[in-house]
Short mmCIF file of C-alpha atoms in Angstrom, two decimals:
data_model
loop_
_atom_site.label_atom_id
_atom_site.label_comp_id
_atom_site.label_asym_id
_atom_site.label_seq_id
_atom_site.Cartn_x
_atom_site.Cartn_y
_atom_site.Cartn_z
CA MET A 1148 86.16 75.68 76.14
CA GLY A 1149 84.65 74.31 79.31
CA HIS A 1150 81.96 75.81 81.44
CA PRO A 1151 82.93 79.45 82.16
CA LEU A 1152 81.92 79.25 85.81
CA LYS A 1153 83.22 75.85 86.85
CA ASN A 1154 86.46 75.98 88.77
CA PRO A 1155 88.15 72.61 89.29
CA ASP A 1156 90.56 74.23 91.75
CA SER A 1157 87.82 75.36 94.16
CA ASP A 1158 86.33 72.53 96.19
CA HIS A 1159 84.06 74.91 98.11
CA TYR A 1160 81.75 75.17 95.10
CA ARG A 1161 81.10 71.42 95.03
CA MET A 1162 77.95 70.18 96.65
CA ILE A 1163 76.68 66.78 97.66
CA GLY A 1164 77.16 64.31 94.83
CA GLY A 1165 80.05 66.28 93.37
CA GLN A 1166 77.87 68.81 91.55
CA GLU A 1167 78.89 72.44 91.61
CA ALA A 1168 76.40 75.06 92.76
CA VAL A 1169 76.06 76.44 89.22
CA GLU A 1170 75.05 73.00 87.93
CA VAL A 1171 72.25 72.82 90.50
CA MET A 1172 71.25 76.39 89.64
CA GLU A 1173 70.96 75.36 85.98
CA GLN A 1174 68.45 72.71 87.01
CA VAL A 1175 66.39 75.09 89.16
CA PHE A 1176 66.41 78.43 87.32
CA THR A 1177 65.41 79.41 83.79
CA PRO A 1178 68.00 80.49 81.23
CA PHE A 1179 66.66 84.05 81.48
CA GLU A 1180 67.11 84.10 85.26
CA LEU A 1181 70.64 82.72 84.94
CA LYS A 1182 71.49 85.29 82.27
CA ILE A 1183 70.40 88.18 84.49
CA TRP A 1184 72.22 86.68 87.50
CA ALA A 1185 75.43 86.47 85.45
CA LYS A 1186 75.08 90.08 84.30
CA ILE A 1187 74.48 91.40 87.82
CA THR A 1188 77.28 89.30 89.30
CA ALA A 1189 79.78 90.52 86.69
CA PHE A 1190 78.74 94.08 87.49
CA LYS A 1191 79.20 93.46 91.23
CA TYR A 1192 82.73 92.14 90.68
CA ARG A 1193 83.55 95.14 88.45
CA MET A 1194 82.35 97.57 91.13
CA ARG A 1195 84.56 96.08 93.83
CA ILE A 1196 87.57 94.97 91.78
CA GLY A 1197 90.72 94.96 93.86
CA ASN A 1198 88.89 95.08 97.17
CA LYS A 1199 88.55 91.35 97.83
CA ASP A 1200 91.07 89.32 95.83
CA GLU A 1201 93.94 90.11 93.52
CA VAL A 1202 92.82 92.16 90.50
CA VAL A 1203 93.86 89.43 88.06
CA LYS A 1204 91.87 86.80 89.95
CA GLU A 1205 88.80 89.02 90.03
CA ALA A 1206 89.19 89.88 86.33
CA ILE A 1207 89.09 86.17 85.55
CA LYS A 1208 85.85 85.87 87.54
CA ILE A 1209 84.37 88.84 85.70
CA SER A 1210 85.30 87.26 82.38
CA GLY A 1211 83.65 83.98 83.38
CA TYR A 1212 80.38 85.66 84.32
CA GLU A 1213 80.43 87.73 81.13
CA GLU A 1214 81.03 84.61 79.03
CA TYR A 1215 78.14 82.89 80.81
CA TYR A 1216 75.92 85.90 80.02
CA LYS A 1217 76.99 85.82 76.35
CA TYR A 1218 76.18 82.10 76.22
CA PHE A 1219 72.56 82.86 77.11
CA GLU A 1220 72.46 85.80 74.70
CA LYS A 1221 73.44 83.40 71.90
CA LEU A 1222 70.77 80.90 72.99
CA GLU A 1223 68.11 83.60 72.82
CA LYS A 1224 69.17 84.66 69.33
CA LYS A 1225 68.95 81.05 68.08
CA SER A 1226 65.36 80.64 69.26
#
């Protein structure tokens, strides 16, 4: 499975040099900070589901953020 937050179909997430925002965030923020961000963002999408995009599209976003959160949970358990 690829990165849960990268979306090859969305050019608006790409920054200078072709990096996506989440890739830059991974260079700037700690794993703990990214884990909490993913948890809060998934919660935000759950609270407003159906109010911005199609429910299925938002559910996919929620899933991506939750997978990203779980990734950091697994990292913490290994260390």
